[in-house]
XYZ file of C-alpha atoms in Angstrom:
550
model
C -14.240 -67.928 -58.894
C -11.015 -69.035 -57.239
C -8.807 -66.305 -55.815
C -11.242 -63.679 -57.078
C -14.007 -64.931 -54.815
C -15.152 -62.217 -52.400
C -14.539 -63.136 -48.777
C -15.618 -61.258 -45.673
C -17.319 -58.681 -47.882
C -20.710 -58.229 -46.277
C -23.581 -56.148 -47.533
C -21.835 -53.062 -46.199
C -18.989 -54.112 -47.930
C -10.184 -39.348 -60.857
C -6.952 -33.611 -61.988
C -6.978 -31.955 -62.006
C -5.707 -28.616 -62.979
C -2.888 -27.045 -61.018
C -3.907 -23.438 -60.651
C -3.341 -22.447 -57.063
C -3.551 -18.674 -57.134
C -4.526 -17.607 -53.674
C -3.683 -21.045 -52.286
C -1.321 -19.706 -49.656
C -4.095 -17.676 -48.078
C -6.548 -20.541 -48.422
C -4.247 -23.161 -46.942
C -3.298 -20.685 -44.251
C -6.909 -20.742 -43.143
C -7.165 -24.468 -42.560
C -7.160 -23.904 -38.821
C -10.502 -22.209 -39.349
C -12.134 -21.369 -36.065
C -15.842 -21.994 -35.632
C -18.198 -23.384 -38.255
C -17.450 -26.902 -37.022
C -14.351 -27.331 -39.183
C -13.802 -30.908 -40.335
C -10.029 -30.534 -40.569
C -8.132 -33.810 -40.887
C -6.540 -34.936 -37.641
C -4.480 -37.906 -38.741
C -5.461 -41.455 -39.669
C -9.050 -42.280 -38.791
C -11.011 -45.469 -38.391
C -13.452 -45.692 -41.282
C -16.893 -45.216 -39.727
C -19.269 -48.149 -39.772
C -22.380 -47.507 -41.807
C -24.787 -48.502 -39.048
C -28.139 -50.245 -39.453
C -29.877 -49.902 -42.806
C -32.966 -47.760 -43.095
C -36.269 -49.502 -42.374
C -39.272 -49.382 -44.650
C -41.826 -47.008 -43.190
C -39.206 -44.840 -41.519
C -39.509 -41.073 -41.341
C -36.371 -38.911 -41.501
C -36.053 -35.131 -41.261
C -33.364 -35.054 -43.969
C -32.574 -37.746 -46.534
C -29.422 -37.376 -48.626
C -29.060 -39.370 -51.841
C -25.325 -40.043 -52.172
C -22.284 -39.842 -49.895
C -19.742 -37.977 -52.043
C -18.435 -34.456 -51.566
C -21.688 -32.495 -51.621
C -23.681 -35.041 -49.674
C -21.029 -35.398 -46.987
C -20.821 -31.638 -46.469
C -24.608 -31.433 -46.175
C -24.723 -34.333 -43.699
C -22.121 -32.833 -41.396
C -23.537 -29.321 -41.345
C -27.145 -30.501 -40.948
C -26.137 -32.770 -38.069
C -24.224 -29.961 -36.398
C -27.392 -27.874 -36.689
C -29.343 -30.556 -34.804
C -30.997 -32.273 -37.771
C -31.139 -36.076 -37.980
C -29.867 -37.280 -41.353
C -30.021 -40.544 -43.266
C -27.729 -41.011 -46.266
C -28.577 -43.455 -49.051
C -25.567 -44.886 -50.903
C -25.774 -47.154 -53.957
C -22.261 -48.517 -53.428
C -20.700 -50.433 -50.560
C -19.401 -49.155 -47.252
C -15.831 -50.297 -48.032
C -15.131 -51.048 -44.396
C -14.343 -54.786 -44.605
C -11.130 -56.368 -45.933
C -11.170 -58.865 -48.771
C -9.399 -62.217 -48.903
C -6.006 -60.476 -49.227
C -6.532 -58.515 -46.012
C -6.978 -55.244 -47.908
C -10.126 -53.243 -48.460
C -9.187 -52.008 -51.929
C -7.616 -53.731 -54.931
C -4.349 -52.665 -56.490
C -4.379 -50.611 -59.694
C -2.236 -53.131 -61.548
C -4.282 -56.154 -60.413
C -8.000 -55.430 -60.791
C -10.267 -58.042 -59.258
C -13.897 -58.351 -58.152
C -13.575 -55.166 -56.067
C -12.491 -52.988 -58.960
C -15.499 -52.381 -61.190
C -19.171 -51.727 -60.642
C -21.292 -54.651 -61.909
C -19.075 -55.583 -64.861
C -17.835 -58.951 -66.001
C -14.844 -57.378 -67.732
C -12.791 -54.406 -66.640
C -12.868 -51.185 -68.646
C -9.679 -49.436 -67.624
C -8.856 -45.862 -68.690
C -5.674 -47.149 -70.347
C -6.789 -50.105 -72.420
C -3.386 -51.121 -73.805
C 0.276 -51.017 -72.826
C 3.244 -51.932 -75.016
C 0.872 -53.618 -77.438
C -0.869 -55.756 -74.834
C -4.559 -55.327 -73.883
C -5.007 -54.590 -70.181
C -8.654 -55.460 -69.580
C -9.589 -58.825 -68.142
C -12.606 -60.809 -66.999
C -13.743 -60.287 -63.404
C -16.690 -61.549 -61.350
C -19.750 -59.333 -61.443
C -19.689 -57.386 -58.194
C -20.570 -54.000 -56.737
C -17.004 -52.775 -57.143
C -15.650 -49.318 -56.481
C -15.244 -47.814 -59.979
C -18.150 -47.383 -62.351
C -17.309 -46.993 -66.038
C -20.744 -45.851 -67.175
C -21.099 -45.862 -70.951
C -23.232 -43.451 -72.904
C -23.425 -43.055 -76.662
C -20.325 -40.917 -76.998
C -18.412 -41.113 -73.731
C -17.440 -43.299 -70.773
C -17.913 -41.577 -67.423
C -15.799 -42.842 -64.512
C -17.447 -42.496 -61.099
C -16.752 -43.713 -57.579
C -19.198 -46.180 -56.053
C -19.250 -46.451 -52.282
C -19.416 -44.461 -49.067
C -17.270 -41.448 -49.926
C -18.174 -41.323 -53.614
C -15.557 -39.903 -55.944
C -13.152 -39.258 -53.075
C -12.459 -43.005 -53.056
C -11.086 -43.210 -56.592
C -9.498 -39.902 -57.582
C -5.865 -38.799 -57.457
C -6.448 -36.389 -54.606
C -5.404 -33.220 -56.468
C -7.171 -30.530 -54.462
C -7.241 -27.484 -56.702
C -8.772 -24.097 -56.034
C -9.399 -22.305 -59.347
C -7.645 -19.089 -60.147
C -9.811 -16.309 -58.824
C -9.993 -14.600 -62.210
C -11.414 -17.780 -63.776
C -14.167 -18.343 -61.228
C -16.720 -16.021 -62.842
C -16.832 -18.231 -65.915
C -17.448 -21.294 -63.742
C -20.321 -20.098 -61.541
C -21.389 -16.640 -62.725
C -24.243 -16.276 -60.211
C -22.022 -16.872 -57.155
C -20.249 -14.071 -55.286
C -16.526 -14.482 -55.883
C -15.429 -12.756 -52.687
C -17.503 -14.951 -50.399
C -16.184 -18.092 -52.092
C -12.531 -17.107 -51.763
C -12.819 -15.438 -48.365
C -15.019 -18.027 -46.662
C -16.051 -21.176 -48.498
C -12.878 -22.241 -50.299
C -10.910 -21.896 -47.039
C -13.600 -23.880 -45.223
C -13.553 -26.604 -47.882
C -9.769 -26.876 -47.895
C -9.825 -27.153 -44.106
C -12.503 -29.818 -44.113
C -10.826 -31.861 -46.837
C -7.414 -31.801 -45.167
C -5.667 -30.195 -48.136
C -1.900 -29.738 -47.822
C 0.944 -28.820 -50.199
C 3.715 -31.267 -50.962
C 7.071 -30.728 -49.229
C 8.961 -29.420 -52.251
C 12.394 -30.015 -50.706
C 11.532 -33.703 -50.271
C 9.844 -33.813 -53.695
C 13.048 -32.680 -55.413
C 14.906 -35.852 -54.451
C 12.120 -38.410 -53.940
C 12.524 -41.279 -56.461
C 8.734 -41.580 -56.734
C 8.520 -38.101 -58.297
C 11.270 -38.524 -60.866
C 8.536 -38.737 -63.526
C 7.185 -35.355 -62.433
C 10.640 -33.765 -62.459
C 11.103 -34.963 -66.040
C 7.719 -33.419 -66.841
C 8.854 -30.155 -65.285
C 12.087 -30.094 -67.265
C 10.268 -30.596 -70.553
C 7.594 -28.021 -69.732
C 10.067 -25.346 -68.734
C 12.356 -25.984 -71.714
C 9.334 -25.228 -73.922
C 8.482 -22.076 -71.987
C 5.432 -23.340 -70.071
C 4.847 -22.553 -66.390
C 5.067 -25.599 -64.142
C 2.937 -25.340 -61.002
C 2.649 -27.396 -57.833
C -0.797 -28.429 -56.678
C -1.968 -29.370 -53.159
C -3.345 -32.814 -52.431
C -5.377 -34.589 -49.758
C -2.781 -37.317 -49.315
C -0.978 -37.603 -46.002
C 2.557 -36.635 -47.041
C 4.075 -37.889 -43.794
C 2.602 -41.284 -44.563
C 4.077 -41.196 -48.061
C 7.504 -40.409 -46.634
C 7.141 -43.433 -44.357
C 6.146 -45.507 -47.367
C 9.380 -44.428 -49.017
C 11.313 -45.360 -45.889
C 9.672 -48.784 -45.800
C 8.229 -48.364 -42.294
C 4.532 -48.589 -43.189
C 2.479 -50.548 -45.751
C 2.787 -48.982 -49.177
C -0.268 -47.390 -50.735
C 0.468 -44.478 -53.086
C 3.878 -46.043 -53.704
C 2.160 -49.341 -54.498
C 0.231 -47.595 -57.272
C -3.098 -47.550 -55.439
C -5.445 -44.956 -56.884
C -8.408 -45.663 -59.194
C -9.649 -48.709 -57.252
C -9.202 -47.060 -53.867
C -6.312 -46.239 -51.568
C -5.783 -48.423 -48.504
C -3.844 -46.022 -46.320
C -2.629 -42.468 -46.877
C -5.389 -40.697 -48.792
C -7.858 -38.584 -46.850
C -11.115 -39.625 -48.484
C -14.435 -38.305 -47.216
C -14.652 -41.392 -44.997
C -11.796 -39.940 -42.949
C -12.838 -36.278 -42.940
C -16.381 -34.970 -43.334
C -18.120 -38.326 -42.951
C -16.095 -39.301 -39.888
C -17.122 -36.072 -38.183
C -20.708 -36.423 -39.362
C -20.964 -39.922 -37.893
C -19.407 -38.680 -34.647
C -22.368 -36.356 -34.089
C -24.627 -39.347 -33.558
C -27.178 -37.831 -35.928
C -26.059 -39.382 -39.240
C -26.853 -42.894 -40.460
C -25.819 -44.406 -43.792
C -27.458 -47.188 -45.803
C -24.969 -48.663 -48.319
C -26.152 -50.864 -51.187
C -29.391 -48.881 -51.339
C -30.617 -47.080 -54.454
C -33.293 -44.388 -54.608
C -35.729 -44.997 -57.468
C -38.476 -42.473 -56.738
C -39.098 -39.219 -54.899
C -42.628 -37.809 -54.923
C -44.646 -35.406 -52.781
C -46.339 -37.123 -49.832
C -49.978 -36.448 -49.089
C -49.219 -35.377 -45.532
C -46.293 -33.179 -46.536
C -42.665 -33.889 -47.243
C -41.717 -36.599 -49.714
C -42.242 -40.296 -50.225
C -38.975 -41.940 -51.222
C -38.780 -45.405 -52.755
C -35.504 -47.250 -52.204
C -34.234 -50.577 -53.557
C -31.804 -52.543 -51.437
C -29.356 -54.572 -53.543
C -26.817 -57.305 -52.914
C -23.257 -57.470 -54.239
C -24.425 -58.873 -57.574
C -26.711 -55.880 -58.102
C -29.861 -57.921 -57.490
C -32.698 -56.139 -55.697
C -33.382 -57.884 -52.382
C -35.937 -55.485 -50.881
C -37.994 -52.435 -51.797
C -38.519 -49.864 -49.068
C -40.705 -46.785 -48.819
C -39.774 -43.999 -46.416
C -40.805 -40.398 -45.891
C -38.520 -37.399 -45.587
C -39.175 -33.776 -44.764
C -36.341 -32.667 -47.017
C -34.406 -34.504 -49.730
C -30.933 -33.604 -50.946
C -29.822 -34.938 -54.338
C -26.095 -35.674 -54.044
C -25.634 -38.705 -56.299
C -23.040 -36.985 -58.470
C -23.561 -35.119 -61.714
C -24.693 -38.197 -63.622
C -26.650 -39.870 -60.833
C -28.515 -36.745 -59.793
C -29.244 -35.675 -63.361
C -30.493 -39.100 -64.454
C -32.750 -39.422 -61.437
C -34.262 -35.949 -61.802
C -34.821 -36.359 -65.553
C -36.618 -39.658 -64.956
C -38.721 -38.294 -62.094
C -39.826 -35.319 -64.181
C -40.602 -37.371 -67.302
C -42.461 -40.159 -65.533
C -44.662 -37.846 -63.471
C -43.212 -38.261 -59.990
C -41.930 -34.657 -60.008
C -43.611 -33.068 -63.040
C -43.145 -29.544 -61.702
C -39.377 -29.574 -62.218
C -38.467 -26.987 -64.836
C -37.113 -27.537 -68.345
C -33.517 -26.890 -67.302
C -33.339 -30.339 -65.719
C -30.794 -32.468 -67.593
C -29.109 -29.567 -69.381
C -25.653 -28.003 -69.172
C -23.667 -31.247 -68.791
C -19.963 -31.318 -69.620
C -16.871 -33.427 -69.079
C -14.502 -30.720 -67.776
C -12.558 -30.904 -71.033
C -10.779 -34.130 -70.025
C -8.366 -35.648 -72.542
C -5.316 -37.868 -71.963
C -2.119 -38.550 -73.862
C 1.351 -40.000 -73.451
C 4.756 -39.015 -74.855
C 7.663 -41.322 -75.631
C 10.812 -39.846 -74.080
C 14.421 -40.448 -75.005
C 16.432 -43.095 -73.193
C 18.309 -40.380 -71.315
C 15.036 -39.184 -69.761
C 13.908 -42.153 -67.639
C 10.771 -41.476 -65.608
C 11.508 -44.138 -62.989
C 10.188 -47.561 -62.041
C 8.623 -46.238 -58.830
C 5.939 -43.581 -59.348
C 3.635 -42.229 -56.666
C 0.005 -42.584 -57.660
C -0.719 -39.123 -56.207
C 0.096 -36.372 -58.746
C 1.480 -33.074 -57.479
C 1.912 -30.689 -60.394
C 1.028 -29.650 -63.910
C 1.725 -27.518 -66.959
C -0.226 -24.276 -67.269
C -1.273 -23.046 -70.698
C -4.827 -22.098 -69.732
C -4.699 -18.429 -70.655
C -2.869 -18.889 -73.955
C -4.129 -22.265 -75.145
C -7.122 -23.253 -73.022
C -5.424 -26.241 -71.409
C -3.824 -27.333 -68.190
C -2.007 -30.676 -68.199
C -1.556 -32.672 -65.043
C 1.748 -34.514 -65.058
C 0.246 -37.876 -64.181
C 1.877 -41.143 -63.130
C 2.059 -44.437 -64.992
C 2.552 -46.619 -61.915
C 3.442 -49.813 -63.757
C 6.449 -50.796 -61.642
C 8.717 -50.830 -64.699
C 10.670 -48.158 -66.531
C 8.557 -46.871 -69.414
C 10.536 -43.826 -70.617
C 7.113 -42.236 -70.990
C 5.431 -39.096 -69.766
C 1.689 -39.312 -69.205
C -0.775 -36.434 -68.880
C -4.407 -35.707 -68.091
C -5.480 -32.370 -69.517
C -8.376 -30.158 -68.504
C -9.460 -27.850 -71.300
C -11.960 -25.114 -72.110
C -14.124 -27.445 -74.158
C -17.274 -25.403 -74.973
C -19.598 -28.312 -75.754
C -22.496 -29.174 -73.444
C -24.744 -32.210 -73.567
C -28.232 -32.954 -72.279
C -29.800 -35.889 -70.459
C -33.210 -36.916 -71.835
C -35.754 -39.607 -71.047
C -35.940 -42.474 -73.532
C -39.448 -43.765 -72.884
C -39.188 -46.678 -75.311
C -36.085 -48.042 -73.622
C -37.036 -46.953 -70.098
C -33.748 -45.178 -69.499
C -32.045 -41.797 -69.494
C -29.771 -41.041 -72.459
C -26.985 -38.487 -72.875
C -26.419 -36.882 -76.278
C -22.662 -36.361 -75.989
C -20.848 -36.820 -79.311
C -17.313 -38.178 -79.557
C -16.480 -35.487 -82.124
C -17.075 -32.883 -79.419
C -13.717 -33.861 -77.884
C -11.814 -32.312 -80.806
C -11.563 -28.867 -79.153
C -10.000 -30.542 -76.105
C -7.445 -32.309 -78.301
C -6.622 -29.084 -80.109
C -6.152 -27.264 -76.808
C -3.962 -30.017 -75.341
C -1.856 -30.001 -78.499
C -0.892 -26.372 -77.762
C 1.258 -27.882 -75.007
C 2.429 -31.236 -76.320
C 3.115 -30.413 -79.956
C 5.489 -27.739 -78.728
C 7.186 -30.021 -76.194
C 7.604 -32.789 -78.752
C 9.107 -30.341 -81.250
C 11.523 -29.015 -78.633
C 12.540 -32.418 -77.282
C 12.496 -34.342 -80.567
C 9.957 -36.779 -79.121
C 6.690 -38.320 -80.304
C 3.295 -39.232 -78.917
C 2.714 -42.728 -77.520
C 0.263 -44.732 -79.641
C -0.090 -47.842 -77.433
C -2.202 -46.601 -74.520
C -5.750 -46.179 -75.790
C -5.960 -48.751 -78.582
C -3.972 -49.523 -81.704
C -2.295 -46.383 -83.054
C -4.549 -44.099 -81.012
C -2.829 -41.039 -79.543
C -5.597 -39.347 -77.586
C -7.683 -40.662 -74.718
C -10.761 -38.761 -75.872
C -13.328 -41.382 -74.945
C -13.813 -40.604 -71.266
C -14.151 -38.192 -68.396
C -13.238 -38.368 -64.727
C -14.954 -35.054 -63.989
C -18.652 -35.106 -64.933
C -20.329 -31.776 -64.166
C -23.756 -30.238 -64.716
C -27.225 -31.514 -65.515
C -29.016 -29.536 -62.792
C -27.273 -26.194 -63.112
C -27.257 -23.633 -60.312
C -29.569 -20.652 -60.855
C -31.253 -22.469 -63.751
C -32.624 -25.871 -62.693
C -32.353 -24.595 -59.114
C -32.287 -21.224 -57.437
C -28.923 -19.693 -56.540
C -28.526 -22.018 -53.523
C -29.531 -25.353 -55.008
C -33.258 -25.350 -54.210
C -35.044 -27.157 -57.023
C -37.620 -24.991 -58.744
C -41.151 -26.250 -58.306
C -40.761 -28.046 -54.974
C -40.116 -26.825 -51.453
C -37.685 -29.033 -49.573
C -35.874 -30.561 -52.572
C -32.240 -29.605 -53.128
C -29.296 -30.371 -55.403
C -25.953 -30.124 -53.603
C -23.355 -31.844 -55.805
C -21.440 -31.421 -59.077
C -24.669 -31.360 -61.079
C -24.870 -27.673 -60.121
C -21.661 -26.735 -61.989
C -22.254 -26.145 -65.711
C -19.848 -28.509 -67.400
C -16.420 -27.075 -66.624
C -14.685 -26.062 -63.393
C -11.368 -25.052 -65.054
C -9.673 -27.368 -62.529
C -10.155 -30.680 -60.794
C -13.638 -29.978 -59.452
C -13.907 -31.562 -56.022
C -12.725 -28.578 -53.983
C -15.204 -26.344 -55.835
C -18.018 -28.868 -55.309
C -17.159 -28.954 -51.604
C -16.929 -25.165 -51.271
C -20.203 -24.624 -53.134
C -21.891 -27.186 -50.883
C -20.552 -25.356 -47.823
C -21.992 -22.097 -49.167
C -25.368 -23.555 -50.074
C -25.977 -25.632 -46.957
C -25.156 -22.674 -44.732
C -27.884 -20.658 -46.461
C -30.362 -23.545 -46.411
C -29.852 -24.164 -42.686
C -30.230 -20.466 -41.920
C -33.410 -19.935 -43.934
C -35.195 -23.266 -44.532
C -34.910 -25.167 -41.250
């Protein structure tokens, strides 16, 4: 495989809506006293995963997945004195490849980029008439482009989950919108306690706006602001989990470039505060948390002596199963992400492992209204050759048009005279996961036509801007003469909805000691980039579970 051959990669080897009402009070609380705050304290060594779980082991708490919800649960359980083992399907991402870097660059995908594919499936499939996808070796890479009948769902694979591959936009929803997101959750407790705790733990900070105004890497965003404001739309800044001091050093040329080298969807080698550097680092430091990468849970069923029997497949970097292990756990937390958790629960219910799960399992899934587009600007509106991969702002038309558009980068390294956007919209459609017995798999009934409301909502922004500026949509980004990136989502949500498939704290109906603690709890739309809400909800739920169930 030549230069693409993995080396030194052992077996442990996507916002985004900019509403920040109440952010000043939330960010002001990041020095939260008590509660074992996981506030970011500068660059951290990525924690080693430790020895893999042994067949026959017994663990008090087993967590399936190492993303936002699972990492919160691991830290808080460990701080409460509970031993935890986390099962992660992806790699640890703690060992450099042949180029000395852990993660591949966005513009040069290689074996590390995609999960068990032989050809990349990038969100932007074309540029200036040229196809972007290329053949790669099959490998347990960091980004999974999971295809269903009507949609491609992008997910992070590895210790840290989605925090490894997103743009870091850490958005707290507007308070007045929260009731439509999670109607059974007390708004005051979320905004007074759990959002501040989540922002503290994630290391969320606002961009230095004085620096932003002159930084060459945000010229594209300043052009986006000018066009938004000329058309009468509010332009809002959004916090991020990137280390802004590191980015300033990148600009000065005193440290290795990361965001300014376009690193984002295949991982970020330096400045981004992924869960590896925040919650998981603190969880590992307790001495009570172990992680098994390249392990996949295939069954959870009640054990005769109490607790649960969990079947786990260990895989290698080609995806081949190398061992099957059976362990027991007193309590099991499903934190494999909206898709992973939903698929597993649907299969366990249908195949008789957990037949007592209720009929809400698999329902209420949505794609957070994600739709992308690009605009072709005039020659006098260059967006710059250098673009930071970490977005900082967006255009707010949520109340009037049902859309918020992140002003996103196109970090190509060349001048494109283009503005690029990821919109979050109030798309009302919800899909359902079901068991396909004949094929032995879980299907999702999303329909491509269901993206039309998202397009219509996004057009309330961009039709107006194009009319004002005398510009047009780009047609070279998503296929020949295709304007809208309506084929994907970065923000899968739902499938095991809070207070329906579970009680109001994530306890699965029908089984004591089984919990959902990830984005599967949120019914399809968060109105913003969802990871802060997933984190805050996990903080709320695990606090209750520790207080009452342990």
